[in-house]
PDB file of C-alpha atoms in Angstrom:
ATOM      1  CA  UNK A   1       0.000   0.000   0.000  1.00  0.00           C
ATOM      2  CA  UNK A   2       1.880   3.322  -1.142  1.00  0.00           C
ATOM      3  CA  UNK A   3      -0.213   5.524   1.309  1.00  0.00           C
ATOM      4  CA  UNK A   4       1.058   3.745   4.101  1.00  0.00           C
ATOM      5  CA  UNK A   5       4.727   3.721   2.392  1.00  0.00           C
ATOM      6  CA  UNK A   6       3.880   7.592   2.293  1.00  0.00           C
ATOM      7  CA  UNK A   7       2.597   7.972   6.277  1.00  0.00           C
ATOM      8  CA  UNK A   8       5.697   6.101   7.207  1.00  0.00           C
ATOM      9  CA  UNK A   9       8.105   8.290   5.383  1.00  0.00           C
ATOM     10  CA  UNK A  10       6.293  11.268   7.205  1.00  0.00           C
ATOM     11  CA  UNK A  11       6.298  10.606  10.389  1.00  0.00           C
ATOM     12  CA  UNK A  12       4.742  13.430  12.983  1.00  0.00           C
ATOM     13  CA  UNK A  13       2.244  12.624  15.602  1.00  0.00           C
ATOM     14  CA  UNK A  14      -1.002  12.830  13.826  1.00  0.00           C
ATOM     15  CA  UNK A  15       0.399  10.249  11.220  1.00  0.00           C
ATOM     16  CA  UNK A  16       1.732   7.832  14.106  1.00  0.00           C
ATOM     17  CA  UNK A  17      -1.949   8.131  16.015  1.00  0.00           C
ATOM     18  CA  UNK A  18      -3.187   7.291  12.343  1.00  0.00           C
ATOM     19  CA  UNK A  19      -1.139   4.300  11.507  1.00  0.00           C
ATOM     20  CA  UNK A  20      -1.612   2.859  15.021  1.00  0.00           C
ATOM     21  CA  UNK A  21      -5.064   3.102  14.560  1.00  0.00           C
ATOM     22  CA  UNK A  22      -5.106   0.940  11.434  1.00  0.00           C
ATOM     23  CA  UNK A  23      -2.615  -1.412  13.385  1.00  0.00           C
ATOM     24  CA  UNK A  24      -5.353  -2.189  15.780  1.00  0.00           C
ATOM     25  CA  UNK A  25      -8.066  -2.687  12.967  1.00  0.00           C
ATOM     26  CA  UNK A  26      -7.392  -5.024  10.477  1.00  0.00           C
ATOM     27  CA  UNK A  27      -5.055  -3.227   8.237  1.00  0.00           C
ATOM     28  CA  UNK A  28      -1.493  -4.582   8.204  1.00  0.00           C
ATOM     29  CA  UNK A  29       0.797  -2.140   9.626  1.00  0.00           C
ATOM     30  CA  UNK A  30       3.602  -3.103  11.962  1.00  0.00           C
ATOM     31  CA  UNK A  31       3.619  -1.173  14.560  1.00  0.00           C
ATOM     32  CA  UNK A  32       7.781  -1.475  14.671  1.00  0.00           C
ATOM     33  CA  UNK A  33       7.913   0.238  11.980  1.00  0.00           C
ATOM     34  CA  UNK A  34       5.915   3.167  12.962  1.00  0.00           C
ATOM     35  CA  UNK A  35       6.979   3.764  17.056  1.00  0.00           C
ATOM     36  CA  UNK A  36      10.787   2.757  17.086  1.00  0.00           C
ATOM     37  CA  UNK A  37      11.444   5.523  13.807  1.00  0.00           C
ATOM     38  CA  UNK A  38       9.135   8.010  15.678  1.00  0.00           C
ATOM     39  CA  UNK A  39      11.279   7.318  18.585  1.00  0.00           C
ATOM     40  CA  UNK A  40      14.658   7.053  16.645  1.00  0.00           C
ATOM     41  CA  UNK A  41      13.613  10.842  15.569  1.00  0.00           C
ATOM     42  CA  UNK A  42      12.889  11.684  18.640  1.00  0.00           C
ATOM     43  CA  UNK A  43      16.247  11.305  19.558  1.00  0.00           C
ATOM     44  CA  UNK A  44      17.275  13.547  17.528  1.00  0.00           C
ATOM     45  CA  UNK A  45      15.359  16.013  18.739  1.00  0.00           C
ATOM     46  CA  UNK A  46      12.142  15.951  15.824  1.00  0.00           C
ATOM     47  CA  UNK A  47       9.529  14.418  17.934  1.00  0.00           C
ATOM     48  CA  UNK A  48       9.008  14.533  22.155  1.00  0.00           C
ATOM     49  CA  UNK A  49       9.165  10.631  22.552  1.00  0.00           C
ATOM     50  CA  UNK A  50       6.461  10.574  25.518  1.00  0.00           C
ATOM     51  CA  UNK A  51       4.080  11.833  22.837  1.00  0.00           C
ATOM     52  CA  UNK A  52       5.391   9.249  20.583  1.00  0.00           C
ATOM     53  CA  UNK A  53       4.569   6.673  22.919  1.00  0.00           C
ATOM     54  CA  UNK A  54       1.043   8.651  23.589  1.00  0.00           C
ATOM     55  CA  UNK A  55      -0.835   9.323  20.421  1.00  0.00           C
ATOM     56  CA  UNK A  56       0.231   5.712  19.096  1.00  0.00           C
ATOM     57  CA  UNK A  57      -1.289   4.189  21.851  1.00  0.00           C
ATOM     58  CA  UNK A  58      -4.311   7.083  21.578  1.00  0.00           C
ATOM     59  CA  UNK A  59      -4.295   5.415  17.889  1.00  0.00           C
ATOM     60  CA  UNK A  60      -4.817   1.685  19.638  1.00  0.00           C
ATOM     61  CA  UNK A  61      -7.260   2.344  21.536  1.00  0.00           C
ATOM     62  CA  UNK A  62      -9.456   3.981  18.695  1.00  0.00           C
ATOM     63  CA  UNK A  63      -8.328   1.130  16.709  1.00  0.00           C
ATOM     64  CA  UNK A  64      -9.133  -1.769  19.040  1.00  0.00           C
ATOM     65  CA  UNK A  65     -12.717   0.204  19.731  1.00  0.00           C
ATOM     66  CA  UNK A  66     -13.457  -0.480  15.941  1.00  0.00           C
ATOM     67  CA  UNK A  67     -12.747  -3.856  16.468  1.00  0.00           C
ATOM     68  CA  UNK A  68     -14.645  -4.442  19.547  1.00  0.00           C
ATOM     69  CA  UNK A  69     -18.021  -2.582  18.458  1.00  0.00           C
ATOM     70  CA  UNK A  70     -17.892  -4.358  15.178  1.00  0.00           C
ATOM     71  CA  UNK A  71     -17.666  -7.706  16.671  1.00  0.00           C
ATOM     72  CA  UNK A  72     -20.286  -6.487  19.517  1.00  0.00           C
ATOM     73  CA  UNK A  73     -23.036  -5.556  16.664  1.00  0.00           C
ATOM     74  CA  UNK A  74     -22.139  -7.961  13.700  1.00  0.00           C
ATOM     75  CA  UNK A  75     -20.982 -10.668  15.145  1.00  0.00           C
ATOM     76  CA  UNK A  76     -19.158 -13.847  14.530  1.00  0.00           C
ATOM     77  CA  UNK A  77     -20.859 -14.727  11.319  1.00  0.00           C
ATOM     78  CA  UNK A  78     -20.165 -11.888   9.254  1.00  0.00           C
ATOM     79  CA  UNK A  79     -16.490 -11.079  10.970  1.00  0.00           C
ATOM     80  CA  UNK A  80     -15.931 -14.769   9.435  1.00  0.00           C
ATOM     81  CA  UNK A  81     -17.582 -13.985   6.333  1.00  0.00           C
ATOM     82  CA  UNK A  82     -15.545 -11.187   5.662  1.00  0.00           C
ATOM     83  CA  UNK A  83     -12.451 -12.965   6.891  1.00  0.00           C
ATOM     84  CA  UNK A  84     -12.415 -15.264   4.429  1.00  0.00           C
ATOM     85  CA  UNK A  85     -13.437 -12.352   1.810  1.00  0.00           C
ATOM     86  CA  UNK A  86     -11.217 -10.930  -0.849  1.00  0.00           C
ATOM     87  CA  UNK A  87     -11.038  -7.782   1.128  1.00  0.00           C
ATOM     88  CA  UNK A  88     -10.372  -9.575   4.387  1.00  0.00           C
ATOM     89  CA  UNK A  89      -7.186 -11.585   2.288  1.00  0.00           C
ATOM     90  CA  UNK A  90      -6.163  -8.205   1.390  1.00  0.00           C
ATOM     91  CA  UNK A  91      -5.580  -6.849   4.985  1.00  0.00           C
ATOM     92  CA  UNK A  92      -3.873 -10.369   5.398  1.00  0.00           C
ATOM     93  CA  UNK A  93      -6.510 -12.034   7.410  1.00  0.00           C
ATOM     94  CA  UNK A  94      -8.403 -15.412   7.513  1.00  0.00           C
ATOM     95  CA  UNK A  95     -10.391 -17.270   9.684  1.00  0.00           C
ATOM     96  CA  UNK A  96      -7.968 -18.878  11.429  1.00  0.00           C
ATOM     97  CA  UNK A  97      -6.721 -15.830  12.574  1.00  0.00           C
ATOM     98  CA  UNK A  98      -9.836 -15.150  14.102  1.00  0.00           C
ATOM     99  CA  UNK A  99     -10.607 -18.279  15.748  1.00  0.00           C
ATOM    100  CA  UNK A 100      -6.818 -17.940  17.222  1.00  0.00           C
ATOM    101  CA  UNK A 101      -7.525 -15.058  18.832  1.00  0.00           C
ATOM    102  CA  UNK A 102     -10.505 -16.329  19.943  1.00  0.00           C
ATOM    103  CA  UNK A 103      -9.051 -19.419  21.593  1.00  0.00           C
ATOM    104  CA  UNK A 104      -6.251 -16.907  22.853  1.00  0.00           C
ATOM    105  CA  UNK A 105      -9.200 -14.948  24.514  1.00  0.00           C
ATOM    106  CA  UNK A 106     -10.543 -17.828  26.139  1.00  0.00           C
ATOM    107  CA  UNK A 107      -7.681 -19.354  27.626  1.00  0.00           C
ATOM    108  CA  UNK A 108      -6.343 -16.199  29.488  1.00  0.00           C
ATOM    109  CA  UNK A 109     -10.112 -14.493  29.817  1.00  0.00           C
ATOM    110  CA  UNK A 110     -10.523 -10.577  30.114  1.00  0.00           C
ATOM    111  CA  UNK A 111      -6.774 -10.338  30.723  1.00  0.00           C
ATOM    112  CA  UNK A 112      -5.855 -11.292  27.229  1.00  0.00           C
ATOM    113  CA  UNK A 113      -6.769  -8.185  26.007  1.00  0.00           C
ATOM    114  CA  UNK A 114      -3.726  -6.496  27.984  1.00  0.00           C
ATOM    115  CA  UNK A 115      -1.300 -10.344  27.401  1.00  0.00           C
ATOM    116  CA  UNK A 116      -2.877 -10.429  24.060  1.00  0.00           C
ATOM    117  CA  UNK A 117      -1.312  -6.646  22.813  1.00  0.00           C
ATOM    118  CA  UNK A 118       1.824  -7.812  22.996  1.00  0.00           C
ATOM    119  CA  UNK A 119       1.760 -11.037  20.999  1.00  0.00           C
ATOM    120  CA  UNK A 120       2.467 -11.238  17.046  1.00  0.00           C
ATOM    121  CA  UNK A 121      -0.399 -12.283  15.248  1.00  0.00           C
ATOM    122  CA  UNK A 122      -2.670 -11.380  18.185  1.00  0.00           C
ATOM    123  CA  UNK A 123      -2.195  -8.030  19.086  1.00  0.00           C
ATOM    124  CA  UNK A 124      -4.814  -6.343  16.165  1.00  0.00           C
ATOM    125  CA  UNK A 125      -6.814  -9.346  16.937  1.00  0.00           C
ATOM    126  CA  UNK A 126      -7.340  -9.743  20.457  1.00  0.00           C
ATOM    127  CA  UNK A 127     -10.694  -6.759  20.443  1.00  0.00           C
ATOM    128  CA  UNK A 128     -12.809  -8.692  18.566  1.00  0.00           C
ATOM    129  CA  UNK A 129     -13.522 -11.526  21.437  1.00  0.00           C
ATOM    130  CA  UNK A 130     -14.079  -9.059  23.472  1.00  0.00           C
ATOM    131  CA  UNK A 131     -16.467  -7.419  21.710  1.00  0.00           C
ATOM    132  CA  UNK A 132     -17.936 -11.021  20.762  1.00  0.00           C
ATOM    133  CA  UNK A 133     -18.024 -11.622  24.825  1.00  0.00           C
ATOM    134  CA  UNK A 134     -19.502  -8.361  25.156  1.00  0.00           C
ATOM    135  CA  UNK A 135     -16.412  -7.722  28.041  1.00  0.00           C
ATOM    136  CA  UNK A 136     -17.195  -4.317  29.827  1.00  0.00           C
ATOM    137  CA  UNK A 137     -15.941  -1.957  27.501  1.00  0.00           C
ATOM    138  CA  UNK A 138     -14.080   0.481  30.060  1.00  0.00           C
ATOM    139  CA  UNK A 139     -12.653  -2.636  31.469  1.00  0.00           C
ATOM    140  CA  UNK A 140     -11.926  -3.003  28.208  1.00  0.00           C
ATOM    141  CA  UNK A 141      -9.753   0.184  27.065  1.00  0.00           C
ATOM    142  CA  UNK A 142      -8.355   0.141  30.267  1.00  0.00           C
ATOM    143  CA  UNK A 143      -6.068  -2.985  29.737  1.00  0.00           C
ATOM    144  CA  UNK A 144      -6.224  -2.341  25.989  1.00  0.00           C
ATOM    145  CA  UNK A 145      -4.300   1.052  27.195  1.00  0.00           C
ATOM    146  CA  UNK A 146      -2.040  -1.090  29.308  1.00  0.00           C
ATOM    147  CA  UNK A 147      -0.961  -3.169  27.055  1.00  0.00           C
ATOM    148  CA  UNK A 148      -0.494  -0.976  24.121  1.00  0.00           C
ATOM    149  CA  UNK A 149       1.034   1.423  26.191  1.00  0.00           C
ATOM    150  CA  UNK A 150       3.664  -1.345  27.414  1.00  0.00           C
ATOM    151  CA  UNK A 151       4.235  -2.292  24.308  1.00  0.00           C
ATOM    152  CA  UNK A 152       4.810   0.848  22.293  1.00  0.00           C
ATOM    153  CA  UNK A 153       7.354   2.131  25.304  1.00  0.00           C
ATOM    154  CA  UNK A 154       8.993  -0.940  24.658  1.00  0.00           C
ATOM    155  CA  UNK A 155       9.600  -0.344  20.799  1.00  0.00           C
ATOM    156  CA  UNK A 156      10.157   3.880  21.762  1.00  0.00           C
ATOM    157  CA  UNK A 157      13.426   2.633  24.020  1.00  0.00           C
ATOM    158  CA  UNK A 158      14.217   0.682  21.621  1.00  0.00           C
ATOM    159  CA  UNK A 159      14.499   3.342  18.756  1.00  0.00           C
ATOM    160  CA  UNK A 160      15.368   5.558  21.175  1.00  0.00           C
ATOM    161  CA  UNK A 161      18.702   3.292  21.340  1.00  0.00           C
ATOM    162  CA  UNK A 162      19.003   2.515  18.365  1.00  0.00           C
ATOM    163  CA  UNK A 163      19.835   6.309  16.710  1.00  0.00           C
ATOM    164  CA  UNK A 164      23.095   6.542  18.618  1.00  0.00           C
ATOM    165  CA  UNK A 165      24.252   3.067  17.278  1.00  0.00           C
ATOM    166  CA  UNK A 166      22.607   2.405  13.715  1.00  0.00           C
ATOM    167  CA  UNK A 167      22.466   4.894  10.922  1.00  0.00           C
ATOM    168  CA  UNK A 168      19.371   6.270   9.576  1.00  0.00           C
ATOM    169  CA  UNK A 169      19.556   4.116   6.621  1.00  0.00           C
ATOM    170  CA  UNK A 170      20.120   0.988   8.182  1.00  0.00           C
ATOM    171  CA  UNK A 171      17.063   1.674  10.739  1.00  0.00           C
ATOM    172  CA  UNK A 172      14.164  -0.437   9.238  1.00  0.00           C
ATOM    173  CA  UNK A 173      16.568  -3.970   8.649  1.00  0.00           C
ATOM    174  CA  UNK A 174      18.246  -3.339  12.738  1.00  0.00           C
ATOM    175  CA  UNK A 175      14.483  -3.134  14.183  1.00  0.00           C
ATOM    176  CA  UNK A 176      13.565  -6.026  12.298  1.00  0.00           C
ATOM    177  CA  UNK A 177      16.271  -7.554  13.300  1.00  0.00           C
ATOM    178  CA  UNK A 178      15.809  -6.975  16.929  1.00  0.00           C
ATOM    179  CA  UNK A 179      12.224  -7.531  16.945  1.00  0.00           C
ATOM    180  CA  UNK A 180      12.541 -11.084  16.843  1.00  0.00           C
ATOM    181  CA  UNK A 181      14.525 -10.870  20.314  1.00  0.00           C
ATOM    182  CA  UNK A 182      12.160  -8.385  22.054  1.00  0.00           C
ATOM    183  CA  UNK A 183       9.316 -10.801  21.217  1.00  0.00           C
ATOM    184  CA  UNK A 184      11.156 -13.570  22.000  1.00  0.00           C
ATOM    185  CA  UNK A 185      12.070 -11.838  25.641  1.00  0.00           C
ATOM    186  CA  UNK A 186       8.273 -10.671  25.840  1.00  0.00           C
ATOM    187  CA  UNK A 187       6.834 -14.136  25.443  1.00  0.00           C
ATOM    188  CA  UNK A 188       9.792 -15.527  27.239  1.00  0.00           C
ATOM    189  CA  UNK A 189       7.812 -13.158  30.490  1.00  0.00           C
ATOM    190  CA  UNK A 190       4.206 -13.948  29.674  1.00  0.00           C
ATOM    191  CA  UNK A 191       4.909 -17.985  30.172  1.00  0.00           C
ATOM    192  CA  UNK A 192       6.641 -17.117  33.634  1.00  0.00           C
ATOM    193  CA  UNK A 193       4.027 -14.760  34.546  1.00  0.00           C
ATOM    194  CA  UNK A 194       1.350 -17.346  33.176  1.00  0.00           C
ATOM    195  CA  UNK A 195       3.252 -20.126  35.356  1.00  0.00           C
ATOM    196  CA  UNK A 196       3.567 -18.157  38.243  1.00  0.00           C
ATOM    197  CA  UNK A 197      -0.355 -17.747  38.653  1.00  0.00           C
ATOM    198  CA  UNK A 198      -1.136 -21.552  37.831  1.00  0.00           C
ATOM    199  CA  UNK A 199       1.388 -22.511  40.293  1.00  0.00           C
ATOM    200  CA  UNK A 200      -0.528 -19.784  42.858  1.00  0.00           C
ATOM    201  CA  UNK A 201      -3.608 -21.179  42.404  1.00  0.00           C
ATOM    202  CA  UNK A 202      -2.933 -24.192  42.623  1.00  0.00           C
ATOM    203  CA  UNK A 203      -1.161 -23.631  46.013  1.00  0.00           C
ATOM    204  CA  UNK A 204      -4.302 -21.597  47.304  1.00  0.00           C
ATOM    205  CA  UNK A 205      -6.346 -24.634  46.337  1.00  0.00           C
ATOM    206  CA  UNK A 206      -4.830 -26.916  48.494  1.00  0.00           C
TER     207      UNK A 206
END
């Protein structure tokens, strides 16, 4: 999509709040690619990089709110009909995709919409069972804040970093390159953290 290519090569705070919004929809935008540059300019002095971290996470929330009010009024039939839709292929979705989200949502319960925005391949998911579960919808925002907010701070230190070790034209290939570790460390914290409670209850129970 050259409009995206555009937004991303014209990065200022309305733009970020923009693409992050899409992000949380169903249009595929990695959000790497849009908070670690902001951040990397930042740096530099071009952006304030708590306002980075702000209207992309502003841009989640309106994005995930799509998601869930769609899901809470159309429901599952017609989120699968139009997942399996030319249109849906286009944004890069399926069915499958759905349904993992779903199962995702149902295994960890109202807290996988905080786990959930930090997963790949979850993350712009993870609204629509909760609009499908008709969750409370400030309950809702609240963790979707949380973990949004977590996990664009996480990519904003990580651009932040990156300007006074990798030159500008090297940017996009580094945070690629280091997103596989920061996902790998994330997921690495949400099985301890996911441990750590079963072996709690577990302990309470007897």
């Amino acid at each position: 999509m050259n409009w995206i290519s555009t937004l991303l090569g014209n990065l200022n705070y309305g733009t970020i709040l923009l693409l992050m919004l899409l992000e949380s929809t169903v249009i595929p935008v990695p959000s790497e690619l849009v908070v670690a540059p902001a951040a990397y300019h930042a740096a530099s002095g071009q952006l304030n990089v708590v306002l980075v971290v702000l209207f992309a996470t502003i841009g989640a929330d309106l994005g995930a709110s799509i998601n869930y009010f769609v899901a809470l009024y159309v429901g599952r039939p017609v989120i699968y009909k139009f997942a399996n839709s030319k249109w849906g292929k286009m944004c890069l979705l399926n069915q499958e995709k759905v349904e993992k989200s779903e199962h995702y949502f149902d295994d960890h319960g109202i807290m996988a919409t905080l786990t959930g925005r930090l997963v790949p391949g979850i993350r712009h998911l993870i609204s629509i069972p909760a609009g499908l579960s008709r969750m409370n919808y400030w309950k809702f925002l609240l963790y979707t804040t949380l973990g949004a907010g977590a996990w664009h701070a996480i990519l904003a230190a990580m651009g932040w970093y990156l300007h006074a070790v990798v030159p500008e034209d090297q940017l996009e290939t580094t945070i690629q390159h280091y997103n596989h570790y920061i996902v790998g460390a994330i997921l690495a914290i949400l099985a301890l953290a996911v441990g750590y409670f079963i072996v709690k209850a577990i302990i309470k129970r007897k």
